Coordinates of N, CA and C in Angstrom, one line a residue:
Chain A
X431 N -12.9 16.7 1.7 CA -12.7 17.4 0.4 C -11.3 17.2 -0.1
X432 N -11.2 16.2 -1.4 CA -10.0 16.1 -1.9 C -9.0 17.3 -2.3
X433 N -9.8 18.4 -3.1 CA -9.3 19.4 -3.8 C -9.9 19.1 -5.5
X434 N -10.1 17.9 -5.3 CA -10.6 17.9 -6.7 C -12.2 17.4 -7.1
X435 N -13.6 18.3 -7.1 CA -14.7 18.5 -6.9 C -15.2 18.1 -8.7
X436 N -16.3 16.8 -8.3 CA -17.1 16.5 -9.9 C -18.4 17.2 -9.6
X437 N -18.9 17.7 -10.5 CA -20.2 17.8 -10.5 C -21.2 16.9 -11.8
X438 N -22.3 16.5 -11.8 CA -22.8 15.6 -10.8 C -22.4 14.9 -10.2
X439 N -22.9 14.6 -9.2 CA -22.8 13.4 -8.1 C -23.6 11.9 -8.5
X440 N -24.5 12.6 -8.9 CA -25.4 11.3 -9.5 C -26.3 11.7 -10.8
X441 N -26.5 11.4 -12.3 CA -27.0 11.6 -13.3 C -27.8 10.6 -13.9
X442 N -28.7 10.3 -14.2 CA -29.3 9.6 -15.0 C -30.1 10.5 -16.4
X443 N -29.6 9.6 -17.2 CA -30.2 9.9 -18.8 C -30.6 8.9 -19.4
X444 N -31.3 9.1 -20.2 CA -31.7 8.4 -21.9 C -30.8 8.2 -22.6
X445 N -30.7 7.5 -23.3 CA -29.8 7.0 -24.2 C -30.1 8.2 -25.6
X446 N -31.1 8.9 -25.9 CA -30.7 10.3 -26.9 C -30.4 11.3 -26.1
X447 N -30.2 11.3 -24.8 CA -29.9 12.9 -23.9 C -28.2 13.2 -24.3
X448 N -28.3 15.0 -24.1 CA -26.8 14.7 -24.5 C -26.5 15.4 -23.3
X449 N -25.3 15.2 -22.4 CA -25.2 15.5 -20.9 C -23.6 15.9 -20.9
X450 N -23.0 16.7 -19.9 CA -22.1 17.0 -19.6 C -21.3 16.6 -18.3
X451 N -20.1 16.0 -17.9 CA -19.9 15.5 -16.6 C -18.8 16.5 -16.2
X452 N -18.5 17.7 -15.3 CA -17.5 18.7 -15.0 C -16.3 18.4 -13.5
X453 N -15.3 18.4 -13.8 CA -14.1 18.1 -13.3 C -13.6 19.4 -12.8
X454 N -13.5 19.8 -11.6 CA -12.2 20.9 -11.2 C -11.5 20.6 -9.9
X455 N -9.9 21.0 -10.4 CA -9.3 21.0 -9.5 C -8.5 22.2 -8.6
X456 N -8.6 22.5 -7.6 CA -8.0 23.8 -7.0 C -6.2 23.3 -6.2
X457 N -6.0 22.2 -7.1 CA -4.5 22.0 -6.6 C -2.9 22.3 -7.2
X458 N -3.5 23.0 -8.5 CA -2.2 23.4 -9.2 C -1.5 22.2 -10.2
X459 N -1.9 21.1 -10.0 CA -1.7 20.4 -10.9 C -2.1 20.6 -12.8
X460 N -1.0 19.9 -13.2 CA -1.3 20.2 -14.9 C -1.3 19.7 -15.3
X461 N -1.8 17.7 -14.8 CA -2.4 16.5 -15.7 C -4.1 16.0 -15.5
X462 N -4.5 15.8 -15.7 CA -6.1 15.7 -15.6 C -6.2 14.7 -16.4
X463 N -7.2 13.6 -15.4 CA -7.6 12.0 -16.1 C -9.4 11.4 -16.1
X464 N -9.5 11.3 -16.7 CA -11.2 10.3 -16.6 C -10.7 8.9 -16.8
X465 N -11.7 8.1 -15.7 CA -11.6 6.9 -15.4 C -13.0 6.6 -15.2
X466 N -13.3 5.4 -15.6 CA -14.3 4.9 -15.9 C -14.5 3.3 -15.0
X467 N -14.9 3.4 -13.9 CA -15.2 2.6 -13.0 C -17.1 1.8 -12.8
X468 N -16.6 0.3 -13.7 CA -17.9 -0.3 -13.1 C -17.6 -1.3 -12.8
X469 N -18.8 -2.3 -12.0 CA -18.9 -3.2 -11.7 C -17.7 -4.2 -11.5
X470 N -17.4 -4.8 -10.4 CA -16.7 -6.4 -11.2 C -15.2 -5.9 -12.0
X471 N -14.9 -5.0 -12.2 CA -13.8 -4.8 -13.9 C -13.3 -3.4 -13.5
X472 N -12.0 -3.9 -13.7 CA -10.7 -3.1 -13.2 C -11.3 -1.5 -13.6
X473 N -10.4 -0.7 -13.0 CA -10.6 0.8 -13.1 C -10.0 1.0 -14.7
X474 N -10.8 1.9 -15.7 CA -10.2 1.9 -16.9 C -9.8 3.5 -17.2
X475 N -8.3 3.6 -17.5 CA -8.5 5.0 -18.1 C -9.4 5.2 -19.5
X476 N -9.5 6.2 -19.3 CA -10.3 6.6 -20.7 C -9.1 7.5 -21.3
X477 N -9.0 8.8 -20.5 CA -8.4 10.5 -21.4 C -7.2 10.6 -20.3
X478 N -6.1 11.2 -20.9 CA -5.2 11.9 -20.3 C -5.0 13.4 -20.5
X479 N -5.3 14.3 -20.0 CA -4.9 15.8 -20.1 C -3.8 16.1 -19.5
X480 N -2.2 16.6 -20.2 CA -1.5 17.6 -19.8 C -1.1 19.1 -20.4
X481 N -1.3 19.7 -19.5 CA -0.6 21.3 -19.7 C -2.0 21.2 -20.8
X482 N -3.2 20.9 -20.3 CA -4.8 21.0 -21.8 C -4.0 20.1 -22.8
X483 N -3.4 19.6 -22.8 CA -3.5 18.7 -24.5 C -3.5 17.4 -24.0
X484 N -4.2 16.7 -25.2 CA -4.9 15.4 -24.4 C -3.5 14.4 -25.2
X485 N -2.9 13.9 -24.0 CA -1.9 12.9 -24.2 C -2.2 11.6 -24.5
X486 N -3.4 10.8 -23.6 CA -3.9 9.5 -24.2 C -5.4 9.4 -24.2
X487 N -6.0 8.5 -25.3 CA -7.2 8.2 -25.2 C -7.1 6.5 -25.4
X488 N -7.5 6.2 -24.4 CA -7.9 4.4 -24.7 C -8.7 4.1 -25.8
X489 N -8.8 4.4 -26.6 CA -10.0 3.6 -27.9 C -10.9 4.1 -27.2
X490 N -11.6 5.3 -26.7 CA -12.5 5.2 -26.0 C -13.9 5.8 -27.2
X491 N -15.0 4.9 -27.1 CA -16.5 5.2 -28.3 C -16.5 6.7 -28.4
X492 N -16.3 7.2 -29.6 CA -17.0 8.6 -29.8 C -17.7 9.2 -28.8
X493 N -19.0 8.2 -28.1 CA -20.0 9.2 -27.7 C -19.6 9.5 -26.4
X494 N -18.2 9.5 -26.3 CA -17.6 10.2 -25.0 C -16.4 11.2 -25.5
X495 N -16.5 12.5 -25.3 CA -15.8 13.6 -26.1 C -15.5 14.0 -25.0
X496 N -14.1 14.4 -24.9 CA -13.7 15.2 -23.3 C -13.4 16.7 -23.7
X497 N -13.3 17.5 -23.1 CA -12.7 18.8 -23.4 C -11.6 19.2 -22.3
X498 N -10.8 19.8 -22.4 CA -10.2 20.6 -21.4 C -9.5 22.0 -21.7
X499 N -10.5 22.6 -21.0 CA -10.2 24.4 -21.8 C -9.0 25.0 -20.6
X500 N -8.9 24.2 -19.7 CA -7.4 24.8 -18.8 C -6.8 23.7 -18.2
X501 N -5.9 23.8 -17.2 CA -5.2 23.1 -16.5 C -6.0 22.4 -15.2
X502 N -7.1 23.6 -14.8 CA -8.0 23.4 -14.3 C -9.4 22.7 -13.8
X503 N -9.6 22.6 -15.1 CA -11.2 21.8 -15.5 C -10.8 21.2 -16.8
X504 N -11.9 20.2 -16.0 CA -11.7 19.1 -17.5 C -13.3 18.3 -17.2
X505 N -14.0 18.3 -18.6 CA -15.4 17.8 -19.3 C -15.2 16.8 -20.0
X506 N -16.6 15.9 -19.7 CA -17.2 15.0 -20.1 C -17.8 15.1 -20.7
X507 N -18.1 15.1 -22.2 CA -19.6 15.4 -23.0 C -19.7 14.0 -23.6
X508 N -21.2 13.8 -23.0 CA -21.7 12.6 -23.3 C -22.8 12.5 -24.5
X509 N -22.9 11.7 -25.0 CA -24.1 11.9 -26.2 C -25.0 10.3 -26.8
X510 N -26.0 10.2 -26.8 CA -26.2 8.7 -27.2 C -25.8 7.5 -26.3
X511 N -25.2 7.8 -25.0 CA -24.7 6.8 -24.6 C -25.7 5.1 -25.1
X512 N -25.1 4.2 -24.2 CA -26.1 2.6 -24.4 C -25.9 2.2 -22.2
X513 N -26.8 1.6 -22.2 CA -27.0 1.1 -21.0 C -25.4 0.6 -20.2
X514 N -24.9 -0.1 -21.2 CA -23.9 -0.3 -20.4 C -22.7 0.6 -20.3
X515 N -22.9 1.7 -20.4 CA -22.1 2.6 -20.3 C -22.1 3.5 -18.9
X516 N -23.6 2.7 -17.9 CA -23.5 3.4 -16.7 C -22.7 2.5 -15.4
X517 N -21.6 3.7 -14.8 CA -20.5 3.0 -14.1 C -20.4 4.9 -13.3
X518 N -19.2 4.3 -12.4 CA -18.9 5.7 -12.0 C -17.7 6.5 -12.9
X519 N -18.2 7.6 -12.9 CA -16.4 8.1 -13.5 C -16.4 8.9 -12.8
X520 N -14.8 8.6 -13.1 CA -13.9 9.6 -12.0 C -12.9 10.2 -12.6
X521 N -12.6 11.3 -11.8 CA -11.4 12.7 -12.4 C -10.5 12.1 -11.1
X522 N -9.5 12.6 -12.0 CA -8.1 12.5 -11.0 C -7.1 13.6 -11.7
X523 N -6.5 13.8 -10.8 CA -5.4 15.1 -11.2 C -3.9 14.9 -10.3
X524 N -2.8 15.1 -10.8 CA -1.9 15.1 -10.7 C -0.8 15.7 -11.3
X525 N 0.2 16.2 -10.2 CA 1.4 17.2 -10.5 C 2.2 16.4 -11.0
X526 N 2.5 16.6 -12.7 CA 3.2 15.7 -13.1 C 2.9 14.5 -13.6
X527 N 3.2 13.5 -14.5 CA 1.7 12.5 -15.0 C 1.8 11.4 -14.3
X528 N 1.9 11.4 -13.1 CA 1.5 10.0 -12.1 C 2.6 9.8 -11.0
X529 N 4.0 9.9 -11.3 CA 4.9 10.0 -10.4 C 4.7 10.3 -9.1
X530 N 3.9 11.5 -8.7 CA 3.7 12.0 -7.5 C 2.2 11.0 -6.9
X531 N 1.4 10.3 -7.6 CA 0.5 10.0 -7.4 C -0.9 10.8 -7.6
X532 N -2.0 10.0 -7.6 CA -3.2 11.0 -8.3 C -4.0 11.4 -7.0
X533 N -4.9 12.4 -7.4 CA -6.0 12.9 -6.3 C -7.1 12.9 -7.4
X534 N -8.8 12.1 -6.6 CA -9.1 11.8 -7.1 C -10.9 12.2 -6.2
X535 N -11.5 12.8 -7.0 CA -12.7 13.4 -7.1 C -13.5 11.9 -6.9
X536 N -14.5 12.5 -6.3 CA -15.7 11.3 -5.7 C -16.6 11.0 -6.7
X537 N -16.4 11.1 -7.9 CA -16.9 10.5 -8.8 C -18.3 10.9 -8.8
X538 N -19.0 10.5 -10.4 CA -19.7 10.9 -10.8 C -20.9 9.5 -11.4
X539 N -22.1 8.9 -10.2 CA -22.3 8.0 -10.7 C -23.5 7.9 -11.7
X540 N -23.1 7.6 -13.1 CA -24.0 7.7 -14.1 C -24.8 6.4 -14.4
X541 N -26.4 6.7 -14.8 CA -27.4 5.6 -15.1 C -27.9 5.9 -16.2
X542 N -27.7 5.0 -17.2 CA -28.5 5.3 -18.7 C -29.5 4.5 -18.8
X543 N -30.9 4.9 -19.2 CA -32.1 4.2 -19.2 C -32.4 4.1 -20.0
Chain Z
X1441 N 6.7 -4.0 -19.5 CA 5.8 -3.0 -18.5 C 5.3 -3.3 -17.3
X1442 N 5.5 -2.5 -16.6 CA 5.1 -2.2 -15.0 C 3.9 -3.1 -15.0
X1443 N 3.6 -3.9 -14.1 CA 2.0 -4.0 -13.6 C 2.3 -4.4 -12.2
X1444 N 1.2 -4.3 -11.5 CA 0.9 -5.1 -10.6 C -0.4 -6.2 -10.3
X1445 N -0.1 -7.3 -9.4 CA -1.5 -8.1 -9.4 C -1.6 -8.1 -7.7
X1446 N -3.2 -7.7 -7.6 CA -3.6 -8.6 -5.9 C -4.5 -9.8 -6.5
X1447 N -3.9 -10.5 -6.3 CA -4.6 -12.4 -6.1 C -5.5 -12.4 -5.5
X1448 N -5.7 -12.0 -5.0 CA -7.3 -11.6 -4.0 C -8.4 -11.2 -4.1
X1449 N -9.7 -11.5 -4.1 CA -10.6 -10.7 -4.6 C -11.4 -10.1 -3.3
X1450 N -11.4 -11.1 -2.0 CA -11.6 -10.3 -1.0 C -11.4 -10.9 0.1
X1451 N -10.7 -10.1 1.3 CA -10.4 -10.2 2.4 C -11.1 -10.2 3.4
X1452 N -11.8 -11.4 4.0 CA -12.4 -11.2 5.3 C -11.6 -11.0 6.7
X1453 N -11.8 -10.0 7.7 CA -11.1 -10.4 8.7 C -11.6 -9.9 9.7
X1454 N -11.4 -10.6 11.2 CA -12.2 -10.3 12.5 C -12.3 -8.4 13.1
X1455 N -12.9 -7.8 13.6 CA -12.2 -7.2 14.2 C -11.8 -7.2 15.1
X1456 N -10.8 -6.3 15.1 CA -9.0 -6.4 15.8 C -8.2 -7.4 15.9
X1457 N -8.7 -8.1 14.7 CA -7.2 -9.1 14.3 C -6.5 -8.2 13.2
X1458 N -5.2 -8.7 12.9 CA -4.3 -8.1 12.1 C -5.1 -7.8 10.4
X1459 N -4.6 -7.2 9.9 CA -5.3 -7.0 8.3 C -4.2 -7.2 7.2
X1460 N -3.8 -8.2 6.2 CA -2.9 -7.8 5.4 C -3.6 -8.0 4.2
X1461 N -3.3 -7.1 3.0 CA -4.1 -7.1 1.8 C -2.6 -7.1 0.8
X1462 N -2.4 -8.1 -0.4 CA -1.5 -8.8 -0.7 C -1.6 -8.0 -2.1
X1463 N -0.1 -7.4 -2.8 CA 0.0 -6.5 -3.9 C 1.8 -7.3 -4.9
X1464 N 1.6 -7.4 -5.2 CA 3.2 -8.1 -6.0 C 3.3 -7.2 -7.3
X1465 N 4.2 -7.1 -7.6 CA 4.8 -6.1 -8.8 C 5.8 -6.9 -9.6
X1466 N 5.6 -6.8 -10.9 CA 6.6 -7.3 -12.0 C 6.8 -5.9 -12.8
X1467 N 8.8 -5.7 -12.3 CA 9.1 -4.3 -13.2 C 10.9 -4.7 -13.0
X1468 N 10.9 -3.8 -13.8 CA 12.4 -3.8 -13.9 C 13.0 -2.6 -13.6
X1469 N 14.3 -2.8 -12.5 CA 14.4 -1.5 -12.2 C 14.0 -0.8 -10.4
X1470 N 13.3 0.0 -10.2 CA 13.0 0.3 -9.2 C 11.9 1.1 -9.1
X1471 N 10.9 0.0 -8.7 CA 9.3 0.5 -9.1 C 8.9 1.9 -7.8
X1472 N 7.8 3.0 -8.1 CA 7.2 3.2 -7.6 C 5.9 2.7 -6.9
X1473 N 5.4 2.7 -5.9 CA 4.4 1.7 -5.5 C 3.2 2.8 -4.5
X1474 N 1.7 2.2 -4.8 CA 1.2 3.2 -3.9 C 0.2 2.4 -3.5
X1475 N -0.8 3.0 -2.5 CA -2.0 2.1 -1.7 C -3.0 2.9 -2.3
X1476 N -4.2 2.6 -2.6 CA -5.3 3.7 -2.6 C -6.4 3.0 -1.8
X1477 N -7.1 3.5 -0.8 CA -8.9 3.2 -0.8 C -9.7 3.6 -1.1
X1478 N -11.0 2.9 -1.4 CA -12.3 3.7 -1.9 C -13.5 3.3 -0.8
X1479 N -13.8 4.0 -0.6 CA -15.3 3.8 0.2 C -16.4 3.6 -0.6
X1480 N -17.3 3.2 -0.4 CA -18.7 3.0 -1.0 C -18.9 5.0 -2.1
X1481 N -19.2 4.4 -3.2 CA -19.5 5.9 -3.6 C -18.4 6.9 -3.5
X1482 N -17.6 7.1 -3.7 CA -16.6 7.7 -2.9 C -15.0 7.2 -4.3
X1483 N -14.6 8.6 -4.5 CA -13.2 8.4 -5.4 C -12.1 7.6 -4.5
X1484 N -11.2 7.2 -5.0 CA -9.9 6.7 -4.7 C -9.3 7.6 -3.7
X1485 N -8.4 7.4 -2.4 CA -8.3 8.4 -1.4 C -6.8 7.6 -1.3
X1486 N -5.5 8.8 -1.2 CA -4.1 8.1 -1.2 C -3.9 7.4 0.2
X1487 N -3.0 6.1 0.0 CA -3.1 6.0 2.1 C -1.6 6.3 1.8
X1488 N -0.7 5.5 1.0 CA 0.6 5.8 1.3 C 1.7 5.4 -0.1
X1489 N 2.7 5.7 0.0 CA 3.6 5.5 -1.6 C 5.2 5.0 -0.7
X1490 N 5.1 4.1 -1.8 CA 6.8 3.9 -1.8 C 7.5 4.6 -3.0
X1491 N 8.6 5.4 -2.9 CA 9.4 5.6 -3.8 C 10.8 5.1 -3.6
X1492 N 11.2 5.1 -2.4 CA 13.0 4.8 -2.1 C 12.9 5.1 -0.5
X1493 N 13.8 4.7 -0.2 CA 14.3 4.9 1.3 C 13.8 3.4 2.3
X1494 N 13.6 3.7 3.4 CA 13.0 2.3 4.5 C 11.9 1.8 3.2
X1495 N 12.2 0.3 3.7 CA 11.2 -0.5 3.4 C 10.0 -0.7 3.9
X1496 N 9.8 -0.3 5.1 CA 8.6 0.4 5.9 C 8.3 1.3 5.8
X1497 N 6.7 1.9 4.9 CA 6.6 2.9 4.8 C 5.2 3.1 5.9
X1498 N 5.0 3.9 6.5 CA 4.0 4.1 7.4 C 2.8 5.3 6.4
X1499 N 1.3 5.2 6.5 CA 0.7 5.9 5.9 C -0.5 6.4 6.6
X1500 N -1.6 6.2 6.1 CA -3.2 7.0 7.0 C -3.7 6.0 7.7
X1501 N -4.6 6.5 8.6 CA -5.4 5.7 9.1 C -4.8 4.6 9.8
X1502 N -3.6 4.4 9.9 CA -2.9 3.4 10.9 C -2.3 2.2 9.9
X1503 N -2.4 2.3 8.5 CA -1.8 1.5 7.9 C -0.3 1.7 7.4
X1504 N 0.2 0.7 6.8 CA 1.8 0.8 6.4 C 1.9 -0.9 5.6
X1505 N 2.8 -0.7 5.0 CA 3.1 -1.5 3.6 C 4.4 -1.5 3.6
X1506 N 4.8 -2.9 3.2 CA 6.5 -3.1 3.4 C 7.0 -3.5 2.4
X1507 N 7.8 -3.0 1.5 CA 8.1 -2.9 0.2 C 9.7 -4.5 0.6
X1508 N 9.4 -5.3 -0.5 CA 9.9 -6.8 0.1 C 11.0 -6.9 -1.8
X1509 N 11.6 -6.4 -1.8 CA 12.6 -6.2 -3.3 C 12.8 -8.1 -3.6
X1510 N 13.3 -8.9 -3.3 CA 13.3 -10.4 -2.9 C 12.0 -11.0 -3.7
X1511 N 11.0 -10.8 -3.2 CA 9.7 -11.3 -3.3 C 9.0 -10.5 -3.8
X1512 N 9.2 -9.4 -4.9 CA 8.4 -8.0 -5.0 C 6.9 -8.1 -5.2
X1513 N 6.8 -7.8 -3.6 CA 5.7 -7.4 -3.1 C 6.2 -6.4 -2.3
X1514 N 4.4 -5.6 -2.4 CA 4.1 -4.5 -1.4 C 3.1 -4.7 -0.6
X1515 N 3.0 -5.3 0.4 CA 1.6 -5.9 1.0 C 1.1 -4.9 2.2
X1516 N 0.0 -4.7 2.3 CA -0.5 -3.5 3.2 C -0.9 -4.0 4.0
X1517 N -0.8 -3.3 5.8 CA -0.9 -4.0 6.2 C -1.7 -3.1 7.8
X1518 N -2.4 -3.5 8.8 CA -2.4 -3.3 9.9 C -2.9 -3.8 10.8
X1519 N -2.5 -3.6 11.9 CA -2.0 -4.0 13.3 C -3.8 -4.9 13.8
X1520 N -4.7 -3.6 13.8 CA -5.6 -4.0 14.1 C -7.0 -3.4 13.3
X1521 N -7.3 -4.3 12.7 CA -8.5 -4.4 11.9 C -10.0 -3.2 12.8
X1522 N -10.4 -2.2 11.9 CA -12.0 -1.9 12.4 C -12.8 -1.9 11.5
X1523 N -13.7 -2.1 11.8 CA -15.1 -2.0 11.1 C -14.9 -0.7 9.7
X1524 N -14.6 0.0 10.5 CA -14.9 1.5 9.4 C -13.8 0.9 8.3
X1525 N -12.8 0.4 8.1 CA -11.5 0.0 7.3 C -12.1 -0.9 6.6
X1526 N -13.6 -1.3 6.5 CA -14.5 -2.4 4.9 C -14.3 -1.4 3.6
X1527 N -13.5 -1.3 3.3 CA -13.8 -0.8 1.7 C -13.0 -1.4 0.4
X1528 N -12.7 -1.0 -0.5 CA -12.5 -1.4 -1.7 C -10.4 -1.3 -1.8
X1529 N -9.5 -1.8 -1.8 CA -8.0 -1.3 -1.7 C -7.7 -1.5 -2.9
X1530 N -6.7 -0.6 -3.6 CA -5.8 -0.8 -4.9 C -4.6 -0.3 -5.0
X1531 N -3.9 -1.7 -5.0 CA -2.7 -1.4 -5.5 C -2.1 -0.5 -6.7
X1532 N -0.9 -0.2 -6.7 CA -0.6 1.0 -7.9 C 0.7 0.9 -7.8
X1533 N 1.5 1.0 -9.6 CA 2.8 1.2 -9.7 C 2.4 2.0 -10.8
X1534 N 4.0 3.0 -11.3 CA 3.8 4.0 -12.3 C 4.7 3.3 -13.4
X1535 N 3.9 3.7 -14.7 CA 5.0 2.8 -15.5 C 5.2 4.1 -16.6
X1536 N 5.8 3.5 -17.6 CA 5.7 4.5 -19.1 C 6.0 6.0 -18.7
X1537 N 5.4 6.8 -19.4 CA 5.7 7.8 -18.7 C 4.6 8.8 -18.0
X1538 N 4.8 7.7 -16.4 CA 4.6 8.4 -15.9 C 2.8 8.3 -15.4
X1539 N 2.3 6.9 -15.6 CA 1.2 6.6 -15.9 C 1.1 5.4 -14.3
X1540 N -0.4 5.9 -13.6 CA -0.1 5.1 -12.8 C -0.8 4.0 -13.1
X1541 N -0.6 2.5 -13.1 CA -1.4 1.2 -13.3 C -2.2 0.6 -12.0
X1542 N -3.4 0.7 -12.2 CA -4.0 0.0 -10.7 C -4.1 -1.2 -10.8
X1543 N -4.3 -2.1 -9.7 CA -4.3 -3.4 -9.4 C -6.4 -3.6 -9.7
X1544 N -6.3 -5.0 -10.0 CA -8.1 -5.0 -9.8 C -8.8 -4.7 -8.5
X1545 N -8.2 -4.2 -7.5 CA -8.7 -4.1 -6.5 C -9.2 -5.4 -5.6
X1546 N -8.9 -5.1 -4.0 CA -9.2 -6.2 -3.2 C -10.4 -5.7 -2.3
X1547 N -11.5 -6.5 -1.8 CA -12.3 -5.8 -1.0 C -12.5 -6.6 -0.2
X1548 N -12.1 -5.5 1.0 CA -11.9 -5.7 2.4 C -13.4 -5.8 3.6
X1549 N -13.4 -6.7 4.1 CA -14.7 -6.7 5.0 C -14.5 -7.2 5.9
X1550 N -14.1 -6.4 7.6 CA -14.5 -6.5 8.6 C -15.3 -6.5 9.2
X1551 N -15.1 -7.8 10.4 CA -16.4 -8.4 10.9 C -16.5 -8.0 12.0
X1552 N -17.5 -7.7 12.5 CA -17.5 -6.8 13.7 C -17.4 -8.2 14.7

């Protein structure tokens, strides 16, 4: 156990389901990241969360909306996805925005049908 | 900007011959540098970081990585290869502020 716990572990949806992916961390850290990991192709950031305010978003499609209501947890609201949008994502959290290095949650692997 | 490249897409090697997995960095200045592995299914897990000090940094699982300022590389490395050490490695330097960049990843497969 990293300290930093996804839930699901594994999800499969429809492309009209609208789904949630949940991120906590119990390390005290006050940056929070989604990364978007498939196949073949480098690890991609998606969102940056610090101190809750979102610092970066890669161009990432609408039908990926993050929230982060604390320092704590940080969501994934999915909506409409398309097939190729199933990959693993992963949370990562770190004291400070990368310096110290990230801790990173066992990811969440998503299948859109 | 900071990046790093592993030229490698995957490393075969015996078990218990040596293991090195190959990371180079273009930065200016005085990079931070880190290892990650992934297991099948399984998030990013830290093995070890360079910030300053020895050029030998020792980290988990029996590995260590030698930070080479001349040749900037960080290449990871150990003694003796096992079976359980097959997984996915990524290089990492922090750039901007404060942002870590991963390498495409190298994947490692010992042969029993």
């Amino acid at each position: 156990e990293t300290g930093v716990t996804q839930t699901p572990r594994h999800l499969v949806m429809g492309m009209t389901n609208k789904k949630s992916l949940k991120c906590e961390q119990h390390l005290g850290h006050n940056a929070m990241y989604w990364y978007k990991q498939s196949a073949k192709k480098p690890l991609e950031l998606m969102f940056v969360y610090n101190f809750k305010e979102q610092t970066e978003n890669n161009s990432v499609p609408s039908r990926f909306s993050p929230e982060c209501p604390n320092s704590s947890h940080l969501f994934l609201h999915l909506h409409t996805l398309q097939p190729e949008d199933s990959a693993l994502y992963l949370c990562a959290s770190s004291q400070g925005e990368g310096g110290y290095g990230y801790t990173f949650g066992s990811g969440t692997r998503l299948t859109v049908v | 900007a900071q990046s790093v490249a592993q030229p490698e897409d995957q490393v075969n090697v015996a078990e218990g011959n040596p293991l090195t997995v190959k990371c180079t960095y273009s930065v200016s200045g005085n990079p931070y540098l880190f290892w990650y592995v992934q297991y099948p299914n399984r998030g990013l897990q830290f093995l070890l970081k360079y910030i300053t000090g020895d050029n030998l940094v020792k980290g988990s699982y029996g590995f260590e990585a030698e930070f080479n300022k001349s040749q900037t590389s960080f290449h990871l490395k150990k003694p003796s290869a096992l079976v359980s050490d097959s997984a996915l490695y990524f290089c990492a330097d922090v750039y901007g502020n404060n942002r870590l960049a991963f390498g495409k990843g190298n994947q490692v497969v010992v042969i029993p």
